[in-house]
XYZ file of C-alpha atoms in Angstrom:
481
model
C 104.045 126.029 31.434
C 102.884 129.436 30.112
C 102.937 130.523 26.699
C 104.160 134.089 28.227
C 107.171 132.458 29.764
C 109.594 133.567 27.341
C 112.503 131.700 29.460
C 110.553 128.434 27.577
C 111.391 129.990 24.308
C 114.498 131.147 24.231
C 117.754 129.388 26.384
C 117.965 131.232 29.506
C 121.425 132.256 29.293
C 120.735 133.762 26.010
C 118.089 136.031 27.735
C 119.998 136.805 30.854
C 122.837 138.069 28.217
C 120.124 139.910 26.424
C 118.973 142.157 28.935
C 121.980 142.258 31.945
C 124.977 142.070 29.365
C 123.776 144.225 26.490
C 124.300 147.519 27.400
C 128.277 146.843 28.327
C 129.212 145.225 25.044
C 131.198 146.842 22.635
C 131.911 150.617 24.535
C 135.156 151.206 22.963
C 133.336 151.437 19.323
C 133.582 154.973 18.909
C 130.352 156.914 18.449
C 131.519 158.737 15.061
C 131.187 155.441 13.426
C 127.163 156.236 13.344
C 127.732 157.860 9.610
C 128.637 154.729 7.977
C 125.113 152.610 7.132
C 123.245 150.556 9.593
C 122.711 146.668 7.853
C 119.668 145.308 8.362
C 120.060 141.654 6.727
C 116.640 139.795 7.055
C 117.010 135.731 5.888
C 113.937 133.841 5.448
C 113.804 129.645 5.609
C 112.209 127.668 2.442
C 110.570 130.769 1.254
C 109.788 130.271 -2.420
C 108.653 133.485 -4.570
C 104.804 132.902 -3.917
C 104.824 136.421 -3.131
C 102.403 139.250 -4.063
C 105.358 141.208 -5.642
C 106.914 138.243 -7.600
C 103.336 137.782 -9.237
C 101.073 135.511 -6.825
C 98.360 137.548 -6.421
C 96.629 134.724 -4.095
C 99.612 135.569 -1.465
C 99.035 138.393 0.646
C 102.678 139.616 1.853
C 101.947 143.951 2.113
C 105.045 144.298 3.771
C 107.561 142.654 1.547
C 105.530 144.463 -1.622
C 106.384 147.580 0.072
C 109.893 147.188 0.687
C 110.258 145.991 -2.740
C 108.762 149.400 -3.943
C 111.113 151.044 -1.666
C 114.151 149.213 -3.049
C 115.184 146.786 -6.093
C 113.213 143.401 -6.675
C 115.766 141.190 -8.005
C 113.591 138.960 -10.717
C 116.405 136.747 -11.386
C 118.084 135.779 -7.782
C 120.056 132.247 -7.609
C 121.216 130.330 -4.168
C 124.052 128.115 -4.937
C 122.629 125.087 -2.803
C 119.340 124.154 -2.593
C 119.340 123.095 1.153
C 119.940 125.250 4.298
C 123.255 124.458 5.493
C 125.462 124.861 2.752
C 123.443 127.612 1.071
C 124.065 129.682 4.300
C 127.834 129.122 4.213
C 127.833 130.451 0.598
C 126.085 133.307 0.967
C 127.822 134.004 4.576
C 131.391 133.350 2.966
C 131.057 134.364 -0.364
C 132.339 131.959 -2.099
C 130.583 128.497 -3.950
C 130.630 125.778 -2.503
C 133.395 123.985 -4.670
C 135.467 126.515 -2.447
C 133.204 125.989 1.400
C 133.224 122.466 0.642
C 129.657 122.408 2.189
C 127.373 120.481 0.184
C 125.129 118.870 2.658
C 123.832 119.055 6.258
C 126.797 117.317 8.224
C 129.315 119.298 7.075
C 129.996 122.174 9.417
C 130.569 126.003 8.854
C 134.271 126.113 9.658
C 134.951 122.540 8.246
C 137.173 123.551 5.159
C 137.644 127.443 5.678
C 139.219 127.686 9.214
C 139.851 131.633 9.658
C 138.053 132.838 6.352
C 136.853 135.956 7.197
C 132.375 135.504 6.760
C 130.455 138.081 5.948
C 128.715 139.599 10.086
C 132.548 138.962 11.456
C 133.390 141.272 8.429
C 131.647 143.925 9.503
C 132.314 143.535 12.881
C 136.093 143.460 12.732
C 135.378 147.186 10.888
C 133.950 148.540 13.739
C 130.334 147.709 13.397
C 128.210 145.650 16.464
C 126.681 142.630 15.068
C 124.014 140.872 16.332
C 122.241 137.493 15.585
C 118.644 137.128 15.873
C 117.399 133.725 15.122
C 118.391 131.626 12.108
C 120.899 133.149 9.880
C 123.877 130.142 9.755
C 122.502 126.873 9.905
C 121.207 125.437 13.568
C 123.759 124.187 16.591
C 127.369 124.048 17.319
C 130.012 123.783 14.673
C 127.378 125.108 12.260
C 126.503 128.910 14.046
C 129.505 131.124 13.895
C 129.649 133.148 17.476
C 132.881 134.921 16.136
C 130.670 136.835 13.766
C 128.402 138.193 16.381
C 128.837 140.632 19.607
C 125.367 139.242 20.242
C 123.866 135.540 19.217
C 120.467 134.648 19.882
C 120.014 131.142 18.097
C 117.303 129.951 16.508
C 115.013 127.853 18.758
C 111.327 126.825 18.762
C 111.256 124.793 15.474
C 108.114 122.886 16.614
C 104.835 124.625 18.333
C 103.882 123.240 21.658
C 100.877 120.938 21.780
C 98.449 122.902 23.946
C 99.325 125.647 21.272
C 98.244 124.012 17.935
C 93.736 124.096 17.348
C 93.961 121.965 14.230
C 96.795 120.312 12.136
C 97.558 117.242 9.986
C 100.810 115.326 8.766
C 100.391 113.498 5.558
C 102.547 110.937 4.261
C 104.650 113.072 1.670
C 107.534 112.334 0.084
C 110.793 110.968 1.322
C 111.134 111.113 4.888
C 110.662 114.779 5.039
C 108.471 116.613 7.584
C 104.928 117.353 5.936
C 102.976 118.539 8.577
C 101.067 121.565 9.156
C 99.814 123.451 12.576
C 96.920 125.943 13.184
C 98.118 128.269 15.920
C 96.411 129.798 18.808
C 99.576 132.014 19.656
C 99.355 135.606 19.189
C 102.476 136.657 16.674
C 104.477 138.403 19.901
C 104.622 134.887 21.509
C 105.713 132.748 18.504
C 109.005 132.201 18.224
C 109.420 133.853 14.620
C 107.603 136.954 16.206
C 109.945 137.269 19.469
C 113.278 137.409 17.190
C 111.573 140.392 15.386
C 110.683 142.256 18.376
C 114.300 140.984 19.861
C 115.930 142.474 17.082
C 113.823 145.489 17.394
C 115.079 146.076 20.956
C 118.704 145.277 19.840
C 118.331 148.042 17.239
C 116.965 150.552 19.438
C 119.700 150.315 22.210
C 122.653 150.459 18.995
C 120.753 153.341 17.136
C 120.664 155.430 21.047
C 124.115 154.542 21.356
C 125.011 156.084 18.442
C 127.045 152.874 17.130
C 126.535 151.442 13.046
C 124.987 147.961 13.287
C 124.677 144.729 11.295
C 122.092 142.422 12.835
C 121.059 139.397 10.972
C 117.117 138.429 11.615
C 116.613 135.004 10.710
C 112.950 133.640 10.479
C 112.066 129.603 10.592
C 109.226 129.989 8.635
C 108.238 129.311 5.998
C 110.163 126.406 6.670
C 108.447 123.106 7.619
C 106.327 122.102 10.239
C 103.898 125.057 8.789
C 102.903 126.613 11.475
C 101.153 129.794 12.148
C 98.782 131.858 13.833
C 95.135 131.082 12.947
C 94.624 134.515 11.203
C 96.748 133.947 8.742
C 95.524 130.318 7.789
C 92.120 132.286 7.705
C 93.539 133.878 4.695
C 93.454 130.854 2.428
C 90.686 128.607 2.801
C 92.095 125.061 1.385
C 89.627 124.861 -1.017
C 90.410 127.932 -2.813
C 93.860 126.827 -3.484
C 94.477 126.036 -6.896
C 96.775 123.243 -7.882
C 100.017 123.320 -9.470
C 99.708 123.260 -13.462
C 99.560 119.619 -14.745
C 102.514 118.064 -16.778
C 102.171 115.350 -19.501
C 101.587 111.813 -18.764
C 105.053 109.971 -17.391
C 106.590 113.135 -16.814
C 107.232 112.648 -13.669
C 108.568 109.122 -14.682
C 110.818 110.437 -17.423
C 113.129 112.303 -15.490
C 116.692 111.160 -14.809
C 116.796 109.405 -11.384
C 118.887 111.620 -10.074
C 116.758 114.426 -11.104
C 114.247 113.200 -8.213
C 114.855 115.380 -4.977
C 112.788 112.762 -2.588
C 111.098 109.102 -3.189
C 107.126 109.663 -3.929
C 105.236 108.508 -0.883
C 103.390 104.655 -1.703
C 99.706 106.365 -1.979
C 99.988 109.861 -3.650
C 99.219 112.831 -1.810
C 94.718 113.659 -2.558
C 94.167 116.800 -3.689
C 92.791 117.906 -0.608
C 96.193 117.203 1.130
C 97.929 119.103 -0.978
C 95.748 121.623 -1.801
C 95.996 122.329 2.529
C 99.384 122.173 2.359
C 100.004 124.851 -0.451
C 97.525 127.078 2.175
C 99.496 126.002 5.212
C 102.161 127.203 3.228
C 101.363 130.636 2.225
C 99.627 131.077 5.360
C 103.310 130.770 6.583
C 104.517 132.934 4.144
C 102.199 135.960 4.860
C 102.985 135.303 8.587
C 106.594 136.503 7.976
C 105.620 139.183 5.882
C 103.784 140.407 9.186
C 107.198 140.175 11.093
C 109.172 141.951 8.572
C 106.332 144.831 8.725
C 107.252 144.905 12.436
C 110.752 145.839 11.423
C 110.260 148.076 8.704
C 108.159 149.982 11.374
C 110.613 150.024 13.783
C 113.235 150.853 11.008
C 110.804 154.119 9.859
C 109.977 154.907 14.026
C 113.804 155.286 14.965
C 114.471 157.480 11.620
C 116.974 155.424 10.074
C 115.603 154.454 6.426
C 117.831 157.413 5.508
C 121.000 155.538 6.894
C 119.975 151.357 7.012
C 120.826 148.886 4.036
C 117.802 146.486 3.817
C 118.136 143.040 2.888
C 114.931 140.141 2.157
C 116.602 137.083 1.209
C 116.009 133.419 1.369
C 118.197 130.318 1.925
C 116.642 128.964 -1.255
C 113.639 128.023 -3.084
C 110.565 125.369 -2.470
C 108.421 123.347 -4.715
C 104.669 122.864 -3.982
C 103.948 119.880 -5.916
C 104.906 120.951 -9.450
C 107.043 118.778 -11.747
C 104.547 116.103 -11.309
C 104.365 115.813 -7.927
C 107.934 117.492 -6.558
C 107.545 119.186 -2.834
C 110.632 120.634 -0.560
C 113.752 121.179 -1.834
C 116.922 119.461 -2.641
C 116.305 119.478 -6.390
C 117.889 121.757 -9.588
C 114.542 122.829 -11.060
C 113.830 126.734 -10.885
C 111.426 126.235 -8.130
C 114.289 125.296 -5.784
C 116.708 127.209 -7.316
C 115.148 130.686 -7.612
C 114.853 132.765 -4.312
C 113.421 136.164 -3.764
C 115.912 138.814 -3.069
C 115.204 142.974 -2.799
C 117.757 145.234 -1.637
C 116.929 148.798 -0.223
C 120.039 150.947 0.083
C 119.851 154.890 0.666
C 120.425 157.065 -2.075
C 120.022 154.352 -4.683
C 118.572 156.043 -8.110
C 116.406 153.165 -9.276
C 113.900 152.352 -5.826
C 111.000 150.513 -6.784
C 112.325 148.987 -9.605
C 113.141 145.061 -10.574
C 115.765 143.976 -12.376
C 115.666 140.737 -14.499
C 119.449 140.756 -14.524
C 121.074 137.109 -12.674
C 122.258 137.403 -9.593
C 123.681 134.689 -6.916
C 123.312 135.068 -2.951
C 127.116 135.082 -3.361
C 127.021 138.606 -4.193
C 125.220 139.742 -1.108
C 128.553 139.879 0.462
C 130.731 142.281 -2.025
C 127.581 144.502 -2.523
C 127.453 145.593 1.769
C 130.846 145.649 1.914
C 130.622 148.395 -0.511
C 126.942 149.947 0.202
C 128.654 150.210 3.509
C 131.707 152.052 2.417
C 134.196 149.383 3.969
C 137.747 148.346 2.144
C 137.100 146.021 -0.329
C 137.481 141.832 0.349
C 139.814 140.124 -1.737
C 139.273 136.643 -3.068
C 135.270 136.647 -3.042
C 133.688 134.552 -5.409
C 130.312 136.944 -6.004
C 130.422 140.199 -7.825
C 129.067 144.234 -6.514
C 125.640 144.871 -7.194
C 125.564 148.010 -6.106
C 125.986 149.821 -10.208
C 122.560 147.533 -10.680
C 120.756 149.313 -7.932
C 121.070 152.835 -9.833
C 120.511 150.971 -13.559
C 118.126 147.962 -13.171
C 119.445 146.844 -16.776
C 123.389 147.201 -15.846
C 124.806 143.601 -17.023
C 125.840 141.301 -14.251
C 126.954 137.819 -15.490
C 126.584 135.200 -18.316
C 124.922 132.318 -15.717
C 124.079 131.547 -12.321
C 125.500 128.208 -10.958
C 123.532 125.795 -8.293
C 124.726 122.151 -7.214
C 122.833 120.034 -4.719
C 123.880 116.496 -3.399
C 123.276 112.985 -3.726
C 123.739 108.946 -2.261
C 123.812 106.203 -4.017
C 121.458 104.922 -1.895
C 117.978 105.354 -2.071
C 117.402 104.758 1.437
C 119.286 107.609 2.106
C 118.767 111.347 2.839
C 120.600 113.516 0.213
C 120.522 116.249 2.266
C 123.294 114.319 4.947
C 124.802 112.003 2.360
C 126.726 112.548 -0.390
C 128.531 110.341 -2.858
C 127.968 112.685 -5.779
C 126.971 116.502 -6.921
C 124.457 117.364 -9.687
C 125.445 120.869 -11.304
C 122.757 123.046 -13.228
C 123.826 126.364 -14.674
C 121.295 128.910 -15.865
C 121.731 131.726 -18.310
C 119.467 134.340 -19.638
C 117.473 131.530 -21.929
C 118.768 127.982 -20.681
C 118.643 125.364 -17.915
C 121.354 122.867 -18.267
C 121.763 120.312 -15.519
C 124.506 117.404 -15.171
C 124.183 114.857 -12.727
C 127.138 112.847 -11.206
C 129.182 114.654 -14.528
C 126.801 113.688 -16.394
C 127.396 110.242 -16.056
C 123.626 110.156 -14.462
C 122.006 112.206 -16.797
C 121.660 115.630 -18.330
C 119.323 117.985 -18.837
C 118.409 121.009 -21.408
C 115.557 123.261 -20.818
C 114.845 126.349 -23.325
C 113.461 128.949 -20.831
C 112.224 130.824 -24.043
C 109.958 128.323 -24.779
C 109.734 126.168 -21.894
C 109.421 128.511 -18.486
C 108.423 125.368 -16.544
C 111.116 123.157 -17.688
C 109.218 120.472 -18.735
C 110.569 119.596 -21.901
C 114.358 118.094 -21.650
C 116.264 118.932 -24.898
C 119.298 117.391 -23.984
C 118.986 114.504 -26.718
C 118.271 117.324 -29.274
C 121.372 116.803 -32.001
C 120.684 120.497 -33.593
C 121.393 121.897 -29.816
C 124.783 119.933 -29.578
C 126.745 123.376 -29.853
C 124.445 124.818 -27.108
C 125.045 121.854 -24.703
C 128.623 122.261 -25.187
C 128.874 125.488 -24.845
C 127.032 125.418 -21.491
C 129.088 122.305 -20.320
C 132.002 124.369 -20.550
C 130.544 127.399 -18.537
C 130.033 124.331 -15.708
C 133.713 123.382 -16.018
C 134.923 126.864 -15.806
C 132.571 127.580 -12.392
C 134.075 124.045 -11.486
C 137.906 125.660 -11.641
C 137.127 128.880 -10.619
């Protein structure tokens, strides 16, 4: 089969109702609505902050850097699950995941909030055409949400063909998670990631000519695993000019709570040349979705609607690379995991090109367009409006930032589908504190002050006692909320 045959990469019903059923949907949406802001929400997979504009200088990503200096770079951005699934339903819903009840990858969209209103159905119930483009709620039926969207193009080539891939490898990480890495020959156009941003460009132009306010969600599968990428952006980071995560004191690794562990190390211990390849295969697959956002900020600046489009860079959550003495994926409660880049570009806002070190949850994504967009305030949302932080970088937002990720009892297991029991970390302007199971499986204390890789665990320290309480309340009351 041909890589041009786009029928092979995307469903063929899905195409047929691209380009036969498009230009009939929605005619009754009435063509005044085209003052109120376009949306343009942009969610990355298992991208990390190894950006140029979050301070990784060895990461070439142009196009995020400049939409960052177009808009706010939030410093201090927190998902409230570290794994896909239930981090999408959060952000999507609004509300934590005490409230989705969506802690792992079994547990589908709809499985607790039956007609809660999500975040694209918002919009579109307002007036606005919606469109899904790629991954933006987790993969397959029960988990996508087709009552958000007038349009729904899922996600779909996770893994590159074989007569596409010139070199690769698949090392025996840890857990059972996927490891490998792929060198393509595919131009960008013809990858899946780069057909959903040229999809979504089409969308957009047939919505802006109609004269109709749009919300389209572009969803990109990389950087999540298998890495895989065009060749010319692998060129960019020769493995042997990677340098290796920062080394942590003898039995570090070994010291840490059980629980604390996102994935069993692998029997022989990744060389450094495996993992110095897979940090490049990595940020090879960073940069590559940098490239696809430049093609929509492009498109965005072609059609002359920066002057009337909300733009949102997110991802589902954060990604180690072999830090903590040997952590990879995600699925943990260390910063790494935890912290996700976020920028926010919205017309008229008075502080473009600034960052903000204030903390800030994906939950808040859906209060803050509700408003940017001018649309009647949603009751009973869990997040808080950003949008007084967009004109005053230094505006206070809240006390902490709250993250849980799950856990079995057994080890054989895969935490990400199993769950017996929850570990909880909270993080404030200086601390980390982490219980696991209630603390019944360990806790954890790090002092970000002095301590920015949280190496250190304080929680045994008897002249912080008033600090661990304190912040095991502020858990509770997140609990109860």
């Amino acid at each position: 089969m041909s890589r041009t045959d786009i029928g092979l990469l995307i469903p063929t019903c899905l195409v047929l109702f691209l380009f036969f059923g498009f230009s009939n949907i929605r005619q009754s949406v009435s063509a005044a609505d085209s003052t109120r802001p376009n949306v343009l929400f942009i969610v990355t997979d298992d991208m990390n902050n190894d950006l140029g504009c979050y301070g990784n200088s060895r990461v070439n990503s142009p196009h995020i850097d400049e939409l960052a200096s177009r808009g706010m770079q939030f410093e201090r951005a927190y998902c409230q699950v570290t794994v896909c699934n239930p981090s999408r339903v959060s952000m999507l819903s609004g509300l934590r995941p005490d409230n989705t009840q969506v802690y792992t990858l079994t547990e589908q969209t709809r499985s607790h909030l039956g007609d809660w209103v999500m975040l694209p159905e918002y919009f579109r119930k307002q007036g606005y055409f919606t469109a899904q483009i790629g991954k933006i709620y987790h993969t397959d039926d029960g988990f996508e949400d087709p009552r958000s969207w007038d349009v729904e193009i899922r996600e779909f080539g996770k893994r590159p063909p074989e007569e596409e891939i010139l070199l690769g490898a698949d090392p025996d990480g840890p857990g059972e998670h996927t490891n490998d890495w792929s060198v393509l020959k595919t131009p960008d156009e013809e990858t899946p990631d780069g057909i959903v941003a040229r999809k979504a460009i089409e969308i957009m132009e047939e919505v802006v000519g109609r004269g109709e306010p749009f919300f389209l969600g572009v969803g990109f599968r990389r950087p999540h695993a298998p890495f895989a990428a065009p060749k010319k952006y692998f060129d960019m980071y020769p493995p042997d000019s990677i340098e290796l995560p920062l080394s942590t004191p003898d039995g570090y690794y070994e010291s840490l709570p059980p629980a604390a562990i996102n994935y069993p190390a692998p029997e022989k211990p990744l060389s450094e040349k495996e993992q110095r390849e897979l940090i490049a295969a990595y940020y090879a697959c960073n940069s590559f979705v940098d490239a696809q956002v430049g093609v929509l900020l492009e498109a965005v600046d072609r059609l002359g609607i920066a002057d009337n489009t909300v733009i949102v860079f997110v991802s589902d959550h954060g990604y180690h690379l072999g830090d903590h003495g040997g952590f990879w994926h995600k699925m943990s409660l260390f910063e790494e995991a935890d912290r996700v880049p976020l920028i926010i570009y919205a017309p008229g806002m008075k502080a473009p090109g600034k960052k903000t070190d204030q903390l800030v949850e994906l939950i808040d994504l859906y209060p803050t367009l509700v408003s940017l967009a001018g649309l009647p305030e949603r009751e009973n949302l869990d997040g808080i409006n950003l949008t007084e932080v967009l004109d005053d970088p230094a505006k206070n937002t809240k006390l902490a930032a709250f993250t849980v990720v799950s856990r079995s009892t057994n080890p054989a297991a895969d935490h990400a589908k199993t769950m017996d029991y929850l570990g909880r970390t909270v993080r404030t302007d200086r601390w980390r504190y982490t219980e696991w199971d209630d603390g019944k499986r360990g806790v954890e204390l790090y002092d970000h002050q002095s301590d920015p890789r949280e190496l250190v665990n304080l929680a045994e320290k008897s002249d912080l006692a008033e600090t661990r309480q304190q912040l095991k309340k502020l858990l509770k009351v997140e609990q109860n909320q």
